[in-house]
Short mmCIF file of N, CA and C in Angstrom, two decimals:
data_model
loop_
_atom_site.label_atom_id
_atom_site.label_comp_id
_atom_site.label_asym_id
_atom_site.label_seq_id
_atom_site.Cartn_x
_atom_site.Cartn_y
_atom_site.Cartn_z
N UNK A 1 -35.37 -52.55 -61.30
CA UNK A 1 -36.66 -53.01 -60.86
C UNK A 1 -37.59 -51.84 -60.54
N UNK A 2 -37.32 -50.87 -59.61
CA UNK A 2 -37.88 -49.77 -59.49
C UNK A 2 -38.19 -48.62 -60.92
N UNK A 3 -37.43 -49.13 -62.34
CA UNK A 3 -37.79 -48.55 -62.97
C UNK A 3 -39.22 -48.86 -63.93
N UNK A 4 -39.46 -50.47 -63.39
CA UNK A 4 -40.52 -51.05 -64.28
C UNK A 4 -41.72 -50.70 -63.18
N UNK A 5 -41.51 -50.44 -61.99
CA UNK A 5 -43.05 -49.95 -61.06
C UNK A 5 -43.44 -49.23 -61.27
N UNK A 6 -42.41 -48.10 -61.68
CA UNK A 6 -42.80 -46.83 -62.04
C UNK A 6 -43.24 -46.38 -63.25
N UNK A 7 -42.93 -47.04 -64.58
CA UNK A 7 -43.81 -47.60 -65.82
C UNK A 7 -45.10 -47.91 -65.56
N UNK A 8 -45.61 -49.11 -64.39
CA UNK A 8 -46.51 -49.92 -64.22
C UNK A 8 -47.31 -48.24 -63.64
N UNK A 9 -47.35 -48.03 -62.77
CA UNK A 9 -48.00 -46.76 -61.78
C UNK A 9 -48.38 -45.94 -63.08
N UNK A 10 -47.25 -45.26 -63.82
CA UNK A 10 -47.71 -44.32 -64.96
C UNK A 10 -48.63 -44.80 -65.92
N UNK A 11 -48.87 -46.55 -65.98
CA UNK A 11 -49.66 -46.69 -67.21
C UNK A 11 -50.87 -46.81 -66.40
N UNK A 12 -51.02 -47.21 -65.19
CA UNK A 12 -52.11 -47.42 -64.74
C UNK A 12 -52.82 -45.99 -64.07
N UNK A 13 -52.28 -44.82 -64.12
CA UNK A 13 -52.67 -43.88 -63.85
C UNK A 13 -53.40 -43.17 -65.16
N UNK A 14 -52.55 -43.32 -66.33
CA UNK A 14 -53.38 -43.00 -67.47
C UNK A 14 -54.59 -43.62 -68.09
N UNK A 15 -54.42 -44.73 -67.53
CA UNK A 15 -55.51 -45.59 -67.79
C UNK A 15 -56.58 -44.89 -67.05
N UNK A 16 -56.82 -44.68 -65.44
CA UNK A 16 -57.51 -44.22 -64.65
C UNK A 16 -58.05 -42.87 -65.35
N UNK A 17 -56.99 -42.35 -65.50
CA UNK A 17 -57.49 -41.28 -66.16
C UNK A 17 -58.33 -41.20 -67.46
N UNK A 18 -58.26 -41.88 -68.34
CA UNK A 18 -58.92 -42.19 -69.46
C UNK A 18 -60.48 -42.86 -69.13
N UNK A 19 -60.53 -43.92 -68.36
CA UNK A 19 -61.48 -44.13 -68.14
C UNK A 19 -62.49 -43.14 -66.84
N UNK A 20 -61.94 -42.35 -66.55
CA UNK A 20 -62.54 -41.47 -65.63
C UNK A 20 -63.36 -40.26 -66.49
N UNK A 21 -62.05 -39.98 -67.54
CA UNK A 21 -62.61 -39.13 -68.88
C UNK A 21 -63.74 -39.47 -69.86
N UNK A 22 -63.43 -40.90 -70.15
CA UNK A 22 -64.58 -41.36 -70.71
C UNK A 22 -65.56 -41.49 -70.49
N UNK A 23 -65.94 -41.39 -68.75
CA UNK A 23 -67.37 -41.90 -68.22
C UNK A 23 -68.00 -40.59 -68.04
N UNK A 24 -66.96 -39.59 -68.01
CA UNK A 24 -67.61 -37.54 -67.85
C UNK A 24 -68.11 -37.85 -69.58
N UNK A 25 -67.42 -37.90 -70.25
CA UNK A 25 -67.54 -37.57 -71.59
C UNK A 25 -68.88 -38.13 -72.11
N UNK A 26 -68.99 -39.88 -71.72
CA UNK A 26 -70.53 -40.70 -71.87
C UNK A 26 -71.68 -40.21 -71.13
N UNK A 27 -71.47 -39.75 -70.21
CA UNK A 27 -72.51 -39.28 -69.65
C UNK A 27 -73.01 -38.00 -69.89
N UNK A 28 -72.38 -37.51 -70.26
CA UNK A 28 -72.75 -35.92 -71.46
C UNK A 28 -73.21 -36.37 -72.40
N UNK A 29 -72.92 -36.98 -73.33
CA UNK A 29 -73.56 -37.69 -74.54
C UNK A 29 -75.02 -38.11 -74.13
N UNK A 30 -74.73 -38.88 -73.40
CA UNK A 30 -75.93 -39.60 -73.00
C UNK A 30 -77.34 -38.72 -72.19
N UNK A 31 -77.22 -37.88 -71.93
CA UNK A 31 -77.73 -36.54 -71.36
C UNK A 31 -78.48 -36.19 -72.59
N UNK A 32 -77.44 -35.42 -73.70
CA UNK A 32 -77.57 -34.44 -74.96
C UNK A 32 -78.80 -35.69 -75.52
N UNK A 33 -78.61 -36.69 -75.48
CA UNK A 33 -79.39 -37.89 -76.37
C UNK A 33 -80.59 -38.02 -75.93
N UNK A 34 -80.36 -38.11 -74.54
CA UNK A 34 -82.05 -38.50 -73.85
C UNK A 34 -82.80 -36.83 -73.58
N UNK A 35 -82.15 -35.47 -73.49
CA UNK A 35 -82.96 -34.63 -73.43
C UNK A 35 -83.59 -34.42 -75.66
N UNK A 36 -82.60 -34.64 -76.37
CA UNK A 36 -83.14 -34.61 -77.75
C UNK A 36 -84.43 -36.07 -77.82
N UNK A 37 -83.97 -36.81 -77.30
CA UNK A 37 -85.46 -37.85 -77.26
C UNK A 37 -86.54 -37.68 -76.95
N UNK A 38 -86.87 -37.11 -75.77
CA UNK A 38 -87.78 -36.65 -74.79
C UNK A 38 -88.73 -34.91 -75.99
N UNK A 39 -87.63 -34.60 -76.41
CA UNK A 39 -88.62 -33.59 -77.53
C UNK A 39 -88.93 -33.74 -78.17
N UNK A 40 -90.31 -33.34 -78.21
CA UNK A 40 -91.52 -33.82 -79.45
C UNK A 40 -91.07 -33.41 -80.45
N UNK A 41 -90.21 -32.49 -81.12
CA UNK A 41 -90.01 -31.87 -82.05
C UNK A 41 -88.78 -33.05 -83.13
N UNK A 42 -88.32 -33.58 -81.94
CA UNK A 42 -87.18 -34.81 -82.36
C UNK A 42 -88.11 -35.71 -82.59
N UNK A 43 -88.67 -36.47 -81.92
CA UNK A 43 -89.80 -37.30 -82.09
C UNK A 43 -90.61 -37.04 -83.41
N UNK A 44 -90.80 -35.89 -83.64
CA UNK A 44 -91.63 -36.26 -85.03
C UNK A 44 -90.51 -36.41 -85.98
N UNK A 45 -89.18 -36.03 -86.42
CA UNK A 45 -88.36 -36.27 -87.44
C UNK A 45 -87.97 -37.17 -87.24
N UNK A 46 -87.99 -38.20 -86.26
CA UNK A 46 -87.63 -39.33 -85.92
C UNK A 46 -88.46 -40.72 -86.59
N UNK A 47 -90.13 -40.25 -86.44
CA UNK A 47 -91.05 -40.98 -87.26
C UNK A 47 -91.13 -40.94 -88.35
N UNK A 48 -91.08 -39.50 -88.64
CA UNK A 48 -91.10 -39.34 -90.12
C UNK A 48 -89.86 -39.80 -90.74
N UNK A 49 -88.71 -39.44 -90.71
CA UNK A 49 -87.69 -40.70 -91.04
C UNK A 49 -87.87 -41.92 -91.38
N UNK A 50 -88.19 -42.36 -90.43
CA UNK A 50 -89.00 -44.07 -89.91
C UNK A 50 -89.74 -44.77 -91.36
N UNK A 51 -90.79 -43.58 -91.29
CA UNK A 51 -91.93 -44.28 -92.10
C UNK A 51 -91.59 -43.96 -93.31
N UNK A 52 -91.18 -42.94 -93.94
CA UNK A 52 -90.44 -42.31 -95.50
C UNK A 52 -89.49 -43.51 -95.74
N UNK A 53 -88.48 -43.82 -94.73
CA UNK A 53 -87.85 -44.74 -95.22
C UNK A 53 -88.35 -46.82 -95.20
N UNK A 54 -89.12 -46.85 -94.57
CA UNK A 54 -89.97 -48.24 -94.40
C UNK A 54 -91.39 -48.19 -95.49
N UNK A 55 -91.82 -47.21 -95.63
CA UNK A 55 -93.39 -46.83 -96.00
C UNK A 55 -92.87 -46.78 -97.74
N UNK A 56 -91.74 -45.97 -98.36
CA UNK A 56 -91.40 -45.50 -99.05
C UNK A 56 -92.58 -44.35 -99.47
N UNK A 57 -93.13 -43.58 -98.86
CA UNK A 57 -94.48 -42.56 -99.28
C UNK A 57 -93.83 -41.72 -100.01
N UNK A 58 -95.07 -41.93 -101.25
CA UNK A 58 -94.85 -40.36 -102.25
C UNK A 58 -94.93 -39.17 -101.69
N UNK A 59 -94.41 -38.22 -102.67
CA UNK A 59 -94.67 -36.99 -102.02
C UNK A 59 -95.74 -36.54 -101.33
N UNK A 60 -96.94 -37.26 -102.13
CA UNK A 60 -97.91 -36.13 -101.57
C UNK A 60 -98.35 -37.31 -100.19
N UNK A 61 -98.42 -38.48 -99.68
CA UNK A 61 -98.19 -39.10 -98.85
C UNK A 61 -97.56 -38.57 -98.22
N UNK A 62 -96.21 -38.18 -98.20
CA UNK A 62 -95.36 -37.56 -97.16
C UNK A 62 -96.14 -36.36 -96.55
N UNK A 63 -96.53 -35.57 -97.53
CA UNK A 63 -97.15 -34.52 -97.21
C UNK A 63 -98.24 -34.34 -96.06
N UNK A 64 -99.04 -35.26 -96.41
CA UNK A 64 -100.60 -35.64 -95.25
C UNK A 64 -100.04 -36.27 -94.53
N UNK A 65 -99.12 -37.09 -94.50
CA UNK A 65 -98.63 -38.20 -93.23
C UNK A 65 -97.92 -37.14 -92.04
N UNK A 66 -96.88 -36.22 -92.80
CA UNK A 66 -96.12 -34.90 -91.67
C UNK A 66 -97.22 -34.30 -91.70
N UNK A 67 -98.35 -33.92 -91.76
CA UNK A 67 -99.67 -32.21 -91.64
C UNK A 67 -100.02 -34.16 -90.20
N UNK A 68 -100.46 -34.70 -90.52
CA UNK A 68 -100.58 -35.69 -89.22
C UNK A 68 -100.05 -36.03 -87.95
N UNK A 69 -98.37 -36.11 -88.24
CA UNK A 69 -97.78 -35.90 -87.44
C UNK A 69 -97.39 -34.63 -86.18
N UNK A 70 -97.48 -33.66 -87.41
CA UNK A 70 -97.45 -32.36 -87.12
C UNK A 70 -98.39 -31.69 -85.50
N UNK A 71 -99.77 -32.92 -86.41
CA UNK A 71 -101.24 -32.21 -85.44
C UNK A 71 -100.67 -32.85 -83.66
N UNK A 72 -100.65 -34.35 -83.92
CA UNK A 72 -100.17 -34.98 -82.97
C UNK A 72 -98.90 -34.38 -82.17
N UNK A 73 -98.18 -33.76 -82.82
CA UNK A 73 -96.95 -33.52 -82.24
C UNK A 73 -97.28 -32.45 -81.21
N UNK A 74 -98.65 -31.54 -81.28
CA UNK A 74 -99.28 -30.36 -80.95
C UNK A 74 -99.82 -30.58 -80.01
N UNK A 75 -100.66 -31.83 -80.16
CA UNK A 75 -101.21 -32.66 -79.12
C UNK A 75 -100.70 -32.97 -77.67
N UNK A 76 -98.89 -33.41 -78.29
CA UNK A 76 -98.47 -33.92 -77.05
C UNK A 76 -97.72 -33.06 -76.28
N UNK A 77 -96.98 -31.67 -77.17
CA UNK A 77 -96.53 -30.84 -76.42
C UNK A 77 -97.37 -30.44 -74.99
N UNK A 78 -99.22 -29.89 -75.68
CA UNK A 78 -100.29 -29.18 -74.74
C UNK A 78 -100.31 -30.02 -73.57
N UNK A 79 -100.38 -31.69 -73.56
CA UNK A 79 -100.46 -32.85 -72.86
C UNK A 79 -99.19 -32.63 -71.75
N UNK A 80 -97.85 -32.21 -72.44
CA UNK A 80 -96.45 -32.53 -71.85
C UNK A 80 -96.46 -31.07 -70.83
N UNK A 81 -97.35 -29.83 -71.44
CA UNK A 81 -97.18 -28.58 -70.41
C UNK A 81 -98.12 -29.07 -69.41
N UNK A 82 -99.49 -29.40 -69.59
CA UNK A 82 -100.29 -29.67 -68.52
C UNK A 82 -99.76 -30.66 -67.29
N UNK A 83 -98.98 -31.87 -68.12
CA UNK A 83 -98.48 -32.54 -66.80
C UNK A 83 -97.68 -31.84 -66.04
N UNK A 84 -96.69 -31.24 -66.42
CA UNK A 84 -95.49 -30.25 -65.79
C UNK A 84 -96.15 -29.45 -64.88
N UNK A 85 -97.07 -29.07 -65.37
CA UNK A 85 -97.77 -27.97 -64.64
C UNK A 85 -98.59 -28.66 -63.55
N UNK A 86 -98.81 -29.85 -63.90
CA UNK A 86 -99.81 -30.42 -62.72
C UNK A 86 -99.02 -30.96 -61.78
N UNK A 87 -97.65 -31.53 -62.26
CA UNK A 87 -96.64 -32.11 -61.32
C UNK A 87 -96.25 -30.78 -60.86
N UNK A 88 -95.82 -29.58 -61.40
CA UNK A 88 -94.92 -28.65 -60.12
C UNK A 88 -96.42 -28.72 -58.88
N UNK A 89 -97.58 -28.80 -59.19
CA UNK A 89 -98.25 -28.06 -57.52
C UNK A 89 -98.37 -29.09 -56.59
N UNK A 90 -98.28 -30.29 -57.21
CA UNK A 90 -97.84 -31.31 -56.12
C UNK A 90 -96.55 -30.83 -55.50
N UNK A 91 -95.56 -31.38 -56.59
CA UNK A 91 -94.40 -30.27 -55.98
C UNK A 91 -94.12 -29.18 -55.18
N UNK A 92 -94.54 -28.43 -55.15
CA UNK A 92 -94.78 -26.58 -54.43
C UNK A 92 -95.37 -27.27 -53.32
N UNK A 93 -96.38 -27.79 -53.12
CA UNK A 93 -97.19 -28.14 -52.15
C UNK A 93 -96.15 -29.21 -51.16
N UNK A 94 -95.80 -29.95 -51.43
CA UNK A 94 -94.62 -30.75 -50.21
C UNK A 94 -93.27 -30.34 -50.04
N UNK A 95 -92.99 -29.16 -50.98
CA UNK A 95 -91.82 -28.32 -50.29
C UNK A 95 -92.33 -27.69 -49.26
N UNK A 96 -93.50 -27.00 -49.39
CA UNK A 96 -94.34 -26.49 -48.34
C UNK A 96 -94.64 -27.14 -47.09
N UNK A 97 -94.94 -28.63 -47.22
CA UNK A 97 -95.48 -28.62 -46.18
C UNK A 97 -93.53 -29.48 -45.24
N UNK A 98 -92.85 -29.40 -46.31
CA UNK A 98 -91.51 -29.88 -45.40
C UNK A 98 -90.77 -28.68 -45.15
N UNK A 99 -91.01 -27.48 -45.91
CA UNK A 99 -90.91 -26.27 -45.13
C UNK A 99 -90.98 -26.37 -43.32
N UNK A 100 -92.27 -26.41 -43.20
CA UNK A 100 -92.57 -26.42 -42.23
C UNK A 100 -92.12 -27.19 -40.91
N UNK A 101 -91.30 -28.45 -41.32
CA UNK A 101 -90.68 -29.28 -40.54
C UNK A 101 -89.60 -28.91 -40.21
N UNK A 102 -88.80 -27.75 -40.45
CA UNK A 102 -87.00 -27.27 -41.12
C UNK A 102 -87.09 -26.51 -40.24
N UNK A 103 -85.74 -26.98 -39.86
CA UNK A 103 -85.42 -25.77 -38.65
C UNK A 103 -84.81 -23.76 -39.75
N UNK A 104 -84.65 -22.93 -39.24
CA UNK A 104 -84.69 -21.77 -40.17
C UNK A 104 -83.20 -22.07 -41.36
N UNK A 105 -81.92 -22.96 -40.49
CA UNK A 105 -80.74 -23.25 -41.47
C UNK A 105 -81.05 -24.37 -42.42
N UNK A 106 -81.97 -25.39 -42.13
CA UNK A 106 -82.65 -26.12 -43.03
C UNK A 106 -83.26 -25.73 -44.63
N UNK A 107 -84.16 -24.80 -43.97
CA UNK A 107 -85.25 -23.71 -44.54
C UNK A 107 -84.45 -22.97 -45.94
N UNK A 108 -83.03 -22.59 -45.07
CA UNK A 108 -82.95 -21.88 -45.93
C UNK A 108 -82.00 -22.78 -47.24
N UNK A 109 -81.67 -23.83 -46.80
CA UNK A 109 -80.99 -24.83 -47.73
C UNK A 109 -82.15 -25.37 -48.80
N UNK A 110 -83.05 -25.41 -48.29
CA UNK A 110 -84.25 -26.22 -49.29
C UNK A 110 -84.45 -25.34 -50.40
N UNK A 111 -84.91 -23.90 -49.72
CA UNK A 111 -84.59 -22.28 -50.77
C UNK A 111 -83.57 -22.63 -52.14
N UNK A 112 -82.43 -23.42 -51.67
CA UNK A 112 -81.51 -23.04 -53.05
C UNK A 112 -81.47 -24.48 -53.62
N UNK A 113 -82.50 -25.52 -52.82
CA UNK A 113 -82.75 -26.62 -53.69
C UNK A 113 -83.71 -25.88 -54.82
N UNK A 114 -84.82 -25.76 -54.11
CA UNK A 114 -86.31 -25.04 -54.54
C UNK A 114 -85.48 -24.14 -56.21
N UNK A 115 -84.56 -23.71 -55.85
CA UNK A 115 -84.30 -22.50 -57.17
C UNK A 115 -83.44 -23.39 -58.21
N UNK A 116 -83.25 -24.62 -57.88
CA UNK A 116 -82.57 -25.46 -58.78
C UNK A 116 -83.11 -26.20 -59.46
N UNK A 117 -84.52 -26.87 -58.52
CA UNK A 117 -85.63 -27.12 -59.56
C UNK A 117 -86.09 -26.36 -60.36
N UNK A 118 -86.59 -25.03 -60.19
CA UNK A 118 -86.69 -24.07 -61.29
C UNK A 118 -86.30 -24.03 -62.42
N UNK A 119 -85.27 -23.91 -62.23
CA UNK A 119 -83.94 -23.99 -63.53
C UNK A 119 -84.53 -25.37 -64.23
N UNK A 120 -84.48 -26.31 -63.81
CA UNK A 120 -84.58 -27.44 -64.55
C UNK A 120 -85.32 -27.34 -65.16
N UNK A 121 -86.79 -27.04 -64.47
CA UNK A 121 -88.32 -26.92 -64.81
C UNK A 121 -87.82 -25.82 -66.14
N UNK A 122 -87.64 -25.00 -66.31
CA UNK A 122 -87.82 -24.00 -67.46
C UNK A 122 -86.98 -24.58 -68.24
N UNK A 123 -85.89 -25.25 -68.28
CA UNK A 123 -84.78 -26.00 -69.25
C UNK A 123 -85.72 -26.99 -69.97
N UNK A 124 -86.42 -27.77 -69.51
CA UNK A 124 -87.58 -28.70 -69.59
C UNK A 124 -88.19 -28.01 -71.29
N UNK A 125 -88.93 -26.97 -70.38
CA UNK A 125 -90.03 -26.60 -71.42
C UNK A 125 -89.25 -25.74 -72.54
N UNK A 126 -88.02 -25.47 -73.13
CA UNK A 126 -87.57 -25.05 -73.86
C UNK A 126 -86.83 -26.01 -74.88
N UNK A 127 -88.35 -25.74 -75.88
CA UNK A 127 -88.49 -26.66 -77.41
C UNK A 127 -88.53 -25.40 -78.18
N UNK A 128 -87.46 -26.20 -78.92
CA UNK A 128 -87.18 -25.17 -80.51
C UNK A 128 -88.35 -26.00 -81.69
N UNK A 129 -88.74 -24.95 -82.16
CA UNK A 129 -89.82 -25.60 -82.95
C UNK A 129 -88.92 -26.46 -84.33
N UNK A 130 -89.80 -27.06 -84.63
CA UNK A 130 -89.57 -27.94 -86.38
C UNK A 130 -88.78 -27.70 -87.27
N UNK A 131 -88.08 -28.15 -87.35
CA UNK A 131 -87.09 -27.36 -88.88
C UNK A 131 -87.98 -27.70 -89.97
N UNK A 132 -88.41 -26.92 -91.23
CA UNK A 132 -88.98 -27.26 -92.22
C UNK A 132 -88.19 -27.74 -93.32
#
């Protein structure tokens, strides 16, 4: 009897384990997917895909339809730095003023929040341009 609990425990531990693995593993995926979504640069091979294969456009269609896409895609990057840029000084500005509420061991914990947003913030704006 004690030899079938101990079967039961081992399968249900691998199980645990598998599904513990799987949800690290999905959520990496799912990361890699939504930061490639979020870039304009994906976004335009994504349309253009789209419409080449729905549109069926000739070449030279293809041609003016991507120099279109292309412009737009230019569009939304300039659009996507300005917001960033307009969201960090809101940002900067209420670390600042909760600075000010923090006792100095507080203060200095917010410091190595503050440098973690950073990181993000520059991970953000690092788009590899177009493959031709």
């Amino acid at each position: 009897m004690k030899t079938k609990w101990k079967i039961v425990l081992v399968l249900l531990g691998i199980i645990l384990v598998s599904a513990v693995a799987g949800g690290i593993i999905g959520a990496k995926l799912a990361e890699h997917a939504l930061k490639k979504r979020h870039a304009p640069e994906m976004w335009n091979q994504s349309v253009m895909r789209t419409l080449q294969h729905r549109l069926k456009l000739t070449p030279p269609q293809a041609q003016k339809v991507q120099a279109i896409i292309d412009g737009g895609v230019e569009e939304m990057k300039v659009i996507r730095q300005d917001t960033i840029q307009r969201t960090d000084v809101v940002i900067e500005r209420m670390i600042s003023d909760i600075d000010r509420e923090l006792t100095p061991e507080q203060s200095a914990e917010l410091k190595k929040l503050k440098a973690q947003r950073a990181a993000t913030t520059i991970d953000l704006l690092n788009v590899e341009p177009r493959k031709k």
